[in-house]
Amino acid sequence: MTTVGLTTVGFIGLGSMGLPMARNLLAKGFAVRGFDMRAESVAALAAAGGAAAATAADAAAGAGALVLMVVNAAQAEAVLFDGGALEALPAGGSVVLMATCPPAAVAALAERVEAAGRRFVDAPVSGGVVGAVAGSLSIMAAAPAATLDLVRPVLAAMGDKVFHVGEKPGQGATVKTVNQLLCGVHIAVMAEAFALAAKVGVDLAVLLEIMSGSAASSWMLKDRGPRMLEAEPGVTSAVDIFVKDLGIVLEAGRDAKAALPLAAVAHQMFLATSGRGEGAMDDSQVIRSYHAVNGTVGGRP
């Protein structure tokens, strides 16, 4: 397979994470041509020094690597094949899928991309908007070692931790799936613990202080716990992200015939929160579902 240079990067998906990631590529000296369905996002990239692409295919034309920071696998498929981005990407160019997608879907996309004479890197990320802005994302990359070496400068511009988790596309998605399983269950069980304390009238602020210094403490408790006590916390990661991501976890479990009962219950609690119209709220607000079923309001019985 031929190799093309990486001076130009196509970037599709300029959302709350994608736009700062593209800006970090610009800061590292890459020429970035970006596309998004929202004209204001494309304009923001252009204002930062990038090039505005009119279509997905335009973003891919002449690029050495095409980064996809889209919502899901269906969007990635639509962009690559229906939108003409894969055909526009030079032969030997690399498709870098950084969205959270089901492992089986990623493997299927990779097969089609590689059959078309392009490289594929399965590279989901962890770190959220804060990590995207700071360039401190953790990137879980699965690809042949030679392909990863080729695109590593692109990945390193967006994340300070690039892990080679396997040679086969889908393995990166699996690692991200495991990460989201742990995060989603952790947030839900934290809300459950707070709900028990609230039901008997324990002050949740005092409880949080105690738990933060005990064996029960964790990064997630210290990050999400304070926001669970706020009526309207700022949004760093929405409830609906875990509706989607825990759904991916359960799909991966079905594919692997692995029982994931805790993930299933956590998914139901996030789903219930979203079903009440609170899906755009911070994911810490899954605690509202516990308040709803236990008859507590704002952490009080």
mmCIF file of N, CA and C in Angstrom, residues 28 36 62 69 80 115 134 218 253 258 263 295:
data_model
loop_
_atom_site.group_PDB
_atom_site.id
_atom_site.type_symbol
_atom_site.label_atom_id
_atom_site.label_comp_id
_atom_site.label_asym_id
_atom_site.label_seq_id
_atom_site.Cartn_x
_atom_site.Cartn_y
_atom_site.Cartn_z
ATOM 1 N N LYS A 28 -0.171 22.481 16.280
ATOM 2 C CA LYS A 28 1.014 21.646 16.080
ATOM 3 C C LYS A 28 1.550 21.728 14.651
ATOM 4 N N ASP A 36 -18.400 20.064 8.956
ATOM 5 C CA ASP A 36 -19.433 19.736 9.920
ATOM 6 C C ASP A 36 -20.764 20.186 9.318
ATOM 7 N N GLY A 62 -6.949 15.320 -0.786
ATOM 8 C CA GLY A 62 -5.563 15.725 -0.582
ATOM 9 C C GLY A 62 -5.020 15.510 0.812
ATOM 10 N N MET A 69 -14.640 12.469 13.976
ATOM 11 C CA MET A 69 -15.104 12.645 15.348
ATOM 12 C C MET A 69 -16.613 12.863 15.285
ATOM 13 N N LEU A 80 -18.161 8.387 4.998
ATOM 14 C CA LEU A 80 -17.144 7.728 4.183
ATOM 15 C C LEU A 80 -17.674 7.276 2.835
ATOM 16 N N ALA A 115 -10.294 -2.418 2.016
ATOM 17 C CA ALA A 115 -10.543 -2.996 0.692
ATOM 18 C C ALA A 115 -10.451 -1.932 -0.399
ATOM 19 N N ALA A 134 -7.414 20.707 26.241
ATOM 20 C CA ALA A 134 -6.037 20.725 26.749
ATOM 21 C C ALA A 134 -5.072 19.906 25.908
ATOM 22 N N SER A 218 -12.785 7.894 44.963
ATOM 23 C CA SER A 218 -12.288 7.665 43.609
ATOM 24 C C SER A 218 -12.275 8.989 42.878
ATOM 25 N N GLY A 253 -21.519 -6.728 24.765
ATOM 26 C CA GLY A 253 -21.724 -7.892 25.615
ATOM 27 C C GLY A 253 -22.504 -8.986 24.910
ATOM 28 N N ALA A 258 -21.241 -12.123 26.758
ATOM 29 C CA ALA A 258 -20.783 -11.816 28.114
ATOM 30 C C ALA A 258 -21.921 -11.163 28.889
ATOM 31 N N ALA A 263 -24.104 -3.196 34.134
ATOM 32 C CA ALA A 263 -24.204 -2.222 33.040
ATOM 33 C C ALA A 263 -25.645 -2.064 32.586
ATOM 34 N N GLY A 295 -38.695 9.013 46.214
ATOM 35 C CA GLY A 295 -39.492 10.059 46.844
ATOM 36 C C GLY A 295 -38.671 11.100 47.564
#
